[in-house]
Coordinates of C-alpha atoms in Angstrom, one line a residue:
X240 CA 79.8 49.6 116.9
X241 CA 75.4 51.0 117.3
X242 CA 73.4 48.6 116.5
X243 CA 70.1 49.6 114.6
X244 CA 67.3 48.4 117.2
X245 CA 65.1 45.6 115.8
X246 CA 61.4 47.4 116.8
X247 CA 62.2 50.6 115.7
X248 CA 61.5 52.1 112.5
X249 CA 62.4 52.1 109.5
X250 CA 62.7 56.0 108.2
X251 CA 60.7 56.1 104.6
X252 CA 63.5 56.6 101.8
X253 CA 63.6 59.6 100.6
X254 CA 63.0 59.8 96.7
X255 CA 66.3 62.4 97.2
X256 CA 68.2 61.8 92.9
X257 CA 71.3 61.2 95.5
X258 CA 74.7 59.3 93.6
X259 CA 78.3 58.5 93.4
X260 CA 81.1 59.3 91.8
X261 CA 84.4 56.8 92.6
X262 CA 84.2 53.1 93.6
X263 CA 87.5 53.1 96.6
X264 CA 86.8 53.1 100.4
X265 CA 85.6 56.2 101.5
X266 CA 83.1 56.9 97.8
X267 CA 81.5 53.1 99.4
X268 CA 81.7 54.7 102.8
X269 CA 79.2 57.4 101.4
X270 CA 77.1 54.8 99.3
X271 CA 76.6 53.3 102.4
X272 CA 75.2 56.5 104.1
X273 CA 72.9 57.4 101.9
X274 CA 71.6 53.9 101.3
X275 CA 69.8 54.8 104.7
X276 CA 67.4 57.1 103.5
X277 CA 66.7 56.8 100.1
X278 CA 65.2 54.0 98.1
X279 CA 67.9 54.3 94.8
X280 CA 71.5 55.2 94.6
X281 CA 73.4 55.8 91.3
X282 CA 77.1 54.5 92.0
X283 CA 79.4 55.0 88.5
X284 CA 82.2 53.1 89.2
X285 CA 85.2 52.1 87.7
X286 CA 84.5 49.2 85.7
X287 CA 82.3 47.2 84.2
X288 CA 84.2 44.2 86.9
X289 CA 83.6 46.1 89.6
X290 CA 79.9 47.4 88.5
X291 CA 79.3 43.5 88.0
X292 CA 80.5 42.1 91.2
X293 CA 78.8 45.6 93.2
X294 CA 75.5 43.6 91.4
X295 CA 76.1 40.1 91.8
X296 CA 77.5 39.6 95.0
X297 CA 76.6 43.0 96.4
X298 CA 79.7 44.3 97.7
X299 CA 82.9 46.4 96.6
X300 CA 85.5 43.3 95.5
X301 CA 88.1 46.1 96.5
X302 CA 87.2 47.9 99.4
X303 CA 84.9 47.5 102.6
X304 CA 84.1 43.9 101.5
X305 CA 82.7 43.1 104.7
X306 CA 80.5 46.0 103.7
X307 CA 77.0 44.7 102.2
X308 CA 74.2 45.5 99.9
X309 CA 71.0 45.0 99.6
X310 CA 71.4 46.1 95.3
X311 CA 67.3 46.6 94.8
X312 CA 68.4 49.9 96.3
X313 CA 71.2 51.0 94.0
X314 CA 72.0 51.8 90.4
X315 CA 75.5 50.8 88.6
X316 CA 76.7 52.5 86.0
X317 CA 80.3 52.8 84.7
X318 CA 78.3 56.6 82.2
X319 CA 79.2 59.9 84.5
X320 CA 77.5 61.5 82.0
X321 CA 74.6 58.6 82.4
X322 CA 74.7 59.4 86.5
X323 CA 74.9 63.3 86.0
X324 CA 71.8 63.3 84.1
X325 CA 70.1 61.4 86.6
X326 CA 70.6 62.2 89.5
X327 CA 70.3 65.8 91.2
X328 CA 72.9 65.6 93.7
X329 CA 75.9 64.2 92.3
X330 CA 78.9 63.7 95.2
X331 CA 82.4 62.6 94.2
X332 CA 84.9 60.5 95.8
X333 CA 87.3 59.7 93.4
X334 CA 91.4 60.1 94.1
X335 CA 92.2 64.1 93.2
X336 CA 94.0 62.9 90.8
X337 CA 91.9 60.9 88.8
X338 CA 89.3 64.5 89.7
X339 CA 90.4 65.1 85.4
X340 CA 89.6 62.5 83.6
X341 CA 86.1 61.9 84.7
X342 CA 85.0 64.2 84.7
X343 CA 86.0 65.2 81.4
X344 CA 83.9 62.7 79.8
X345 CA 80.7 64.6 80.8
X346 CA 78.8 66.7 78.3
X347 CA 75.7 66.0 79.0
X348 CA 74.1 69.5 80.5
X349 CA 74.9 69.6 85.2
X350 CA 74.1 72.9 85.6
X351 CA 71.6 73.1 88.1
X352 CA 72.8 69.9 89.5
X353 CA 74.4 70.4 93.8
X354 CA 78.2 68.4 93.1
X355 CA 79.1 67.3 97.1
X356 CA 83.4 66.6 97.5
X357 CA 84.4 64.6 99.2
X358 CA 87.8 64.7 97.9
X359 CA 90.9 65.8 100.2
X360 CA 93.4 66.8 97.5
X361 CA 95.0 69.5 94.6
X362 CA 93.3 68.7 91.3
X363 CA 96.9 67.8 89.6
X364 CA 95.7 69.8 86.5
X365 CA 94.9 72.8 87.8
X366 CA 97.2 73.0 91.0
X367 CA 94.0 73.6 93.0
X368 CA 91.5 72.5 95.1
X369 CA 88.1 71.4 94.1
X370 CA 85.9 73.8 95.0
X371 CA 88.0 75.6 92.6
X372 CA 88.4 73.7 89.5
X373 CA 84.8 73.2 89.7
X374 CA 83.9 76.6 89.1
X375 CA 86.5 77.5 87.5
X376 CA 87.0 74.6 84.6
X377 CA 82.7 74.0 84.3
X378 CA 81.1 77.1 85.9
X379 CA 79.5 75.6 88.2
X380 CA 79.5 78.2 91.1
X381 CA 80.1 77.7 94.8
X382 CA 76.4 77.9 95.7
X383 CA 76.0 74.5 93.0
X384 CA 78.7 73.0 95.6
X385 CA 79.6 71.8 99.1
X386 CA 82.2 70.3 100.6
X387 CA 82.4 67.0 102.6
X388 CA 84.8 67.0 106.0
X389 CA 85.2 64.9 109.2
X390 CA 86.2 63.4 110.9
X391 CA 85.1 60.8 110.1
X392 CA 87.2 56.9 108.0
X393 CA 85.3 55.7 106.2
X394 CA 86.2 51.9 107.8
X395 CA 84.6 53.1 110.8
X396 CA 81.1 53.8 108.3
X397 CA 81.6 50.4 107.8
X398 CA 82.0 49.5 110.6
X399 CA 78.6 51.3 112.2
X400 CA 80.7 53.5 114.9
X401 CA 79.3 56.7 115.3
X402 CA 80.7 58.9 112.9
X403 CA 80.6 62.8 111.9
X404 CA 80.0 65.1 109.4
X405 CA 80.8 68.5 109.0
X406 CA 79.1 69.3 105.3
X407 CA 80.6 72.5 104.2
X408 CA 78.1 74.9 101.8
X409 CA 76.2 78.5 100.4
X410 CA 72.7 77.9 100.7
X411 CA 71.3 77.1 104.2
X412 CA 68.7 74.7 102.3
X413 CA 70.6 72.7 100.9
X414 CA 72.1 72.7 104.3
X415 CA 69.2 71.5 105.3
X416 CA 68.4 68.5 102.3
X417 CA 72.1 67.5 102.3
X418 CA 71.9 66.9 106.0
X419 CA 69.4 65.0 105.8
X420 CA 70.5 63.0 103.1
X421 CA 73.5 62.3 104.9
X422 CA 72.4 61.2 108.5
X423 CA 71.9 58.2 110.2
X424 CA 72.2 56.5 113.6
X425 CA 75.4 56.0 113.4
X426 CA 76.1 59.0 111.0
X427 CA 76.2 63.1 113.0
X428 CA 75.6 65.8 111.2
X429 CA 77.2 69.5 111.1
X430 CA 76.2 72.1 108.7
X431 CA 79.1 74.9 108.0
X432 CA 79.6 77.7 105.7
X433 CA 83.3 77.7 105.0
X434 CA 83.0 75.8 101.9
X435 CA 87.1 76.6 101.2
X436 CA 88.6 76.6 104.9
X437 CA 86.8 72.8 105.2
X438 CA 88.3 71.5 101.7
X439 CA 91.9 73.0 103.2
X440 CA 91.9 71.8 106.2
X441 CA 91.3 67.8 105.3
X442 CA 93.9 68.9 102.4
X443 CA 96.6 69.3 105.1
X444 CA 95.1 67.3 107.8
X445 CA 96.6 64.5 105.3
X446 CA 100.3 65.9 104.4
X447 CA 100.3 66.1 108.7
X448 CA 98.8 62.7 109.1
X449 CA 102.1 61.8 107.6
X450 CA 104.2 63.5 109.2
X451 CA 103.0 62.2 112.1
X452 CA 103.4 58.7 110.6
X453 CA 107.2 59.4 109.6
X454 CA 108.1 60.5 112.9
X455 CA 106.4 57.7 114.7
X456 CA 107.7 55.4 112.1
X457 CA 111.1 56.8 114.0
X458 CA 110.3 55.7 116.9
X459 CA 109.5 59.2 117.7
X460 CA 106.8 58.5 120.2
X461 CA 102.8 60.2 122.1
X462 CA 104.5 62.4 123.7
X463 CA 106.7 64.3 120.7
X464 CA 103.1 63.2 118.7
X465 CA 101.4 65.5 120.2
X466 CA 103.3 67.8 120.3
X467 CA 103.4 67.7 116.4
X468 CA 100.0 67.9 116.7
X469 CA 99.2 70.3 118.6
X470 CA 101.9 72.6 116.1
X471 CA 100.5 71.6 113.4
X472 CA 96.5 73.1 114.1
X473 CA 98.7 76.1 114.4
X474 CA 100.0 75.8 111.3
X475 CA 97.0 75.3 109.6
X476 CA 95.0 78.2 110.8
X477 CA 98.0 80.5 109.7
X478 CA 97.1 78.3 105.9
X479 CA 93.7 78.8 106.2
X480 CA 93.3 82.9 107.4
X481 CA 95.9 82.6 104.3
X482 CA 94.4 81.2 101.9
X483 CA 90.6 81.9 102.2
X484 CA 90.1 84.4 105.7
X485 CA 86.8 84.3 107.6
X486 CA 85.5 83.6 111.2
X487 CA 86.8 80.6 111.9
X488 CA 87.1 78.0 114.6
X489 CA 90.0 75.7 113.6
X490 CA 89.9 73.8 117.1
X491 CA 86.2 71.9 115.5
X492 CA 85.7 68.7 115.0
X493 CA 86.1 69.2 110.9
X494 CA 89.2 70.6 111.7
X495 CA 90.4 69.3 114.3
X496 CA 88.9 67.1 114.6
X497 CA 89.7 65.3 111.8
X498 CA 93.8 66.1 111.9
X499 CA 93.0 63.9 115.1
X500 CA 92.2 60.7 113.2
X501 CA 94.0 61.3 111.1
X502 CA 97.5 62.0 112.5
X503 CA 96.5 59.1 115.0
X504 CA 94.8 56.3 113.5
X505 CA 95.3 53.3 112.1
X506 CA 93.0 53.5 109.4
X507 CA 94.6 56.7 107.7
X508 CA 96.4 55.5 104.6
X509 CA 98.4 59.4 104.7
X510 CA 99.6 57.9 108.3
X511 CA 100.3 54.0 107.1
X512 CA 103.1 55.8 104.0
X513 CA 104.3 58.4 106.5
X514 CA 105.5 54.9 109.5
X515 CA 107.1 53.4 106.2
X516 CA 109.0 56.2 105.4
X517 CA 110.2 56.6 108.8
X518 CA 111.2 52.5 108.7
X519 CA 113.5 53.5 106.2
X520 CA 111.1 53.0 103.1
X521 CA 111.6 55.6 100.3
X522 CA 109.0 57.2 98.5
X523 CA 108.5 56.0 96.1
X524 CA 108.2 52.4 97.3
X525 CA 105.8 53.3 100.1
X526 CA 104.0 54.7 98.2
X527 CA 104.6 51.7 95.6
X528 CA 103.4 49.6 98.5
X529 CA 99.7 50.4 99.8
X530 CA 96.9 49.5 97.0
X531 CA 95.0 52.8 98.2
X532 CA 95.5 56.1 97.7
X533 CA 97.7 58.6 100.1
X534 CA 96.4 62.2 98.9
X535 CA 98.5 64.1 101.5
X536 CA 102.0 62.9 99.0
X537 CA 100.4 65.3 95.7
X538 CA 99.2 67.7 97.8
X539 CA 102.4 68.3 100.0
X540 CA 103.9 69.8 96.7
X541 CA 101.4 72.4 96.3
X542 CA 100.1 73.1 99.1
X543 CA 104.3 74.1 100.2
X544 CA 104.6 76.1 97.5
X545 CA 101.7 78.6 97.9
X546 CA 103.4 78.4 101.6
X547 CA 106.6 80.3 100.2
X548 CA 104.2 83.2 97.0
X549 CA 102.7 83.9 100.9
X550 CA 106.1 83.8 102.8
X551 CA 104.3 82.0 105.6
X552 CA 106.2 80.1 108.6
X553 CA 105.2 76.6 108.1
X554 CA 108.4 74.1 109.4
X555 CA 105.8 71.1 108.9
X556 CA 104.7 71.0 106.4
X557 CA 108.6 73.1 105.0
X558 CA 109.7 69.2 106.5
X559 CA 107.9 66.9 105.0
X560 CA 108.0 68.4 101.2
X561 CA 111.7 68.0 101.8
X562 CA 111.2 65.0 102.9
X563 CA 109.3 63.2 100.1
X564 CA 110.2 65.9 97.3
X565 CA 113.8 66.8 98.0
X566 CA 115.0 63.5 99.2
X567 CA 115.9 64.5 102.7
X568 CA 116.8 62.1 105.3
X569 CA 114.2 61.9 106.7
X570 CA 116.2 61.5 110.5
X571 CA 118.1 65.1 109.9
X572 CA 114.6 67.1 108.8
X573 CA 112.9 65.4 111.7
X574 CA 115.9 66.0 114.2
X575 CA 116.0 69.9 113.0
X576 CA 112.2 70.4 113.4
X577 CA 112.1 69.0 116.8
X578 CA 114.0 72.2 117.5
X579 CA 111.0 74.6 116.1
X580 CA 108.3 73.5 117.7
X581 CA 107.4 73.7 121.4

């Protein structure tokens, strides 16, 4: 764990008006990052109970409950219009399946705001990534968007273990501004211009993590997982080049690093979902047993059909889709997959 030295001078707090929409574990972790640097962080949470609990006790009552906040640095609301009106930077950190419901309430002027997506899933309402959803439904262009990529698990941010963020953004001056908001003693920030590539890779790694979990639940060991992940990153590269071809190195942390931590970490909800399925849970019962959203489940359907439309060879995605959506036996499908990996 990275500890701040008591003798260190505190950074002066920034006066940038920044807000976070969402009250799950990653939203809470993002608020923790931002309060390191900002005088006030606006926070739109899901209901009055969560709002009241944070204001009274200084921590989220449901997620990352060990993280304490000095509430004088928070302005908490349940009204997205109040938050967006007050902020120049808006971080979206709801599960993808709830994003439409949140943004459909947005009636205030949101032009010229910077919207930062920390969402790692497909928006069901349009069956597309957040970047396209914001552009097509709200006319928020890519120059007013950014994407947060990992590897950066919320739980380790909560413990102040050194973590790395990649901020993908089109404008260099916006990248610098956002980097200054997020960087701290326990957060290192790198910038990228690959907005769609970072967003798609964050979606793909969740699907692959479900697969890594399934293999673990089935009893496959570390040797197989290493081969599985090695093949997954190559398959990811094929998919990314097909949907958005720009110069990129998939071995960088935002791609391979995020895949590795999501596939291997016990904090990974997607891996945990797969592990339950591998152990014999039905898909439905595995989902119901979790108290957090596993984005990989919802993304697998959309990504599978995108791969088919583009005639891509994606045996891992195909296998996971068959298990999740076609009720195929995980044991049988993974046995077939082992013959296709190298």
